[in-house]
CSV table of C-alpha atoms in Angstrom, one decimal:
chain,number,residue,atom,x,y,z
A,145,MET,CA,0.0,0.0,0.0
A,146,LEU,CA,1.2,3.5,-0.9
A,147,PHE,CA,0.0,6.7,0.6
A,148,VAL,CA,0.2,9.7,-1.7
A,149,HIS,CA,-0.5,13.4,-0.8
A,150,CYS,CA,0.0,16.0,-3.6
A,151,LYS,CA,-0.5,19.7,-3.6
A,152,SER,CA,0.4,23.1,-4.9
A,153,LYS,CA,0.3,26.5,-3.2
A,154,ASP,CA,-3.3,26.9,-4.3
A,155,ASN,CA,-4.6,23.3,-4.6
A,156,ASP,CA,-4.5,20.5,-2.0
A,157,LEU,CA,-5.4,17.2,-3.8
A,158,GLY,CA,-5.7,15.3,-0.5
A,159,GLY,CA,-4.2,12.1,0.6
A,160,ARG,CA,-4.9,8.8,-1.1
A,161,ASN,CA,-4.1,5.2,-0.4
A,162,LEU,CA,-3.0,3.3,-3.6
A,163,ASP,CA,-2.7,-0.4,-4.1
A,164,VAL,CA,0.1,-1.8,-6.2
A,165,GLY,CA,-0.5,-1.2,-9.9
A,166,THR,CA,-3.0,1.6,-9.5
A,167,ASN,CA,-2.7,5.2,-10.8
A,168,PHE,CA,-3.4,8.6,-9.4
A,169,THR,CA,-4.0,11.4,-12.0
A,170,TRP,CA,-5.0,15.0,-12.1
A,171,SER,CA,-5.0,17.9,-14.5
A,172,PHE,CA,-4.6,21.7,-14.1
A,173,GLN,CA,-3.9,24.9,-16.0
A,174,GLN,CA,-0.5,26.5,-15.7
A,175,HIS,CA,-0.3,30.0,-14.4
A,176,ILE,CA,1.1,32.2,-17.2
A,177,PHE,CA,2.7,34.8,-14.9
A,178,ARG,CA,3.2,32.7,-11.8
A,179,ARG,CA,5.3,29.6,-11.6
A,180,THR,CA,3.2,26.5,-11.3
A,181,LEU,CA,4.6,24.0,-8.8
A,182,PHE,CA,3.2,20.7,-7.5
A,183,TRP,CA,4.9,18.4,-5.0
A,184,CYS,CA,4.0,15.1,-3.4
A,185,TYR,CA,4.6,13.3,-0.2
A,186,VAL,CA,4.6,9.5,-0.7
A,187,SER,CA,5.0,6.8,2.0
A,188,LYS,CA,5.1,3.0,2.0
A,189,ASP,CA,4.5,0.9,5.0
A,190,ASP,CA,6.5,-2.3,4.5
A,191,ASN,CA,9.2,-4.4,6.0
A,192,ASP,CA,12.1,-3.2,3.8
A,193,TYR,CA,13.1,-0.6,6.5
A,194,ASP,CA,12.9,-2.6,9.7
A,195,GLY,CA,9.2,-2.5,9.7
A,196,GLY,CA,9.1,1.3,9.9
A,197,GLY,CA,8.2,2.0,6.4
A,198,ALA,CA,9.8,4.7,4.2
A,199,HIS,CA,8.9,8.0,2.6
A,200,ALA,CA,9.8,10.6,-0.1
A,201,SER,CA,8.8,14.2,-0.6
A,202,PHE,CA,9.5,15.7,-4.0
A,203,LYS,CA,8.5,18.1,-6.7
A,204,VAL,CA,6.3,16.4,-9.4
A,205,PHE,CA,5.7,19.5,-11.7
A,206,TRP,CA,7.5,22.7,-12.2
A,207,GLN,CA,7.9,24.9,-15.2
A,208,ASP,CA,11.1,23.7,-16.8
A,209,VAL,CA,11.9,22.8,-20.5
A,210,LEU,CA,13.8,19.6,-19.5
A,211,LEU,CA,10.8,18.4,-17.5
A,212,PHE,CA,8.5,19.2,-20.3
A,213,HIS,CA,10.7,17.2,-22.7
A,214,LYS,CA,10.7,14.1,-20.5
A,215,CYS,CA,6.9,14.4,-20.3
A,216,SER,CA,6.6,14.8,-24.0
A,217,TRP,CA,5.0,18.2,-23.4
A,218,LYS,CA,1.9,16.5,-22.0
A,219,ASP,CA,1.7,14.1,-19.1
A,220,CYS,CA,4.3,13.6,-16.4
A,221,ILE,CA,4.4,10.0,-15.2
A,222,TRP,CA,6.0,9.3,-11.8
A,223,ILE,CA,6.5,5.7,-10.6
A,224,ALA,CA,7.2,4.4,-7.1
A,225,LYS,CA,9.4,1.3,-7.1
A,226,ASP,CA,11.1,-0.7,-4.3
A,227,ASP,CA,14.3,1.4,-4.4
A,228,GLY,CA,12.7,4.9,-4.9
A,229,ILE,CA,10.8,7.3,-7.1
A,230,TYR,CA,11.3,7.4,-10.9
A,231,ILE,CA,10.1,9.7,-13.7
A,232,LYS,CA,9.1,8.3,-17.1
A,233,ASN,CA,11.2,9.7,-19.9
A,234,VAL,CA,8.5,9.3,-22.5
A,235,PRO,CA,10.7,10.0,-25.6
A,236,ARG,CA,13.2,7.4,-24.5
A,237,ASN,CA,10.6,5.1,-23.0
A,238,ALA,CA,12.8,4.8,-19.9
A,239,ASP,CA,12.2,5.2,-16.2
A,240,GLU,CA,14.8,7.5,-14.7
A,241,PHE,CA,15.6,7.3,-11.0
A,242,ARG,CA,15.0,10.6,-9.1
A,243,TRP,CA,14.6,10.1,-5.4
A,244,GLN,CA,15.6,7.4,-2.9
A,245,TRP,CA,13.2,6.3,-0.1
A,246,LYS,CA,14.1,7.7,3.3
A,247,PRO,CA,13.6,5.4,6.3
A,248,GLY,CA,10.6,6.0,8.6
A,249,LEU,CA,7.3,7.8,8.1
A,250,LEU,CA,6.8,11.5,8.4
A,251,GLN,CA,3.9,12.8,10.5
A,252,HIS,CA,1.4,14.6,8.4
């Protein structure tokens, strides 16, 4: 089970529990004059970290040409794997490692 909580300065998408293999998607309009930024907190409760689970907190969308290229200028795809968080590089059809899990769970 994976817990995901994503938000921006203006929008809190709330927390969700996801089973293995399920997706969580949303859409939004970018601000023309303000920088759009979304970030997520993700945690997993498993035995890989002495039974204490693990977490990651990271940006999932920011206005950047390199990010737009990886997302094919459309949809950014983030993937949680056993060793950490990956972004799908759509043009290369490759998952690129971005963040490692940190031991323990944050209080939120």
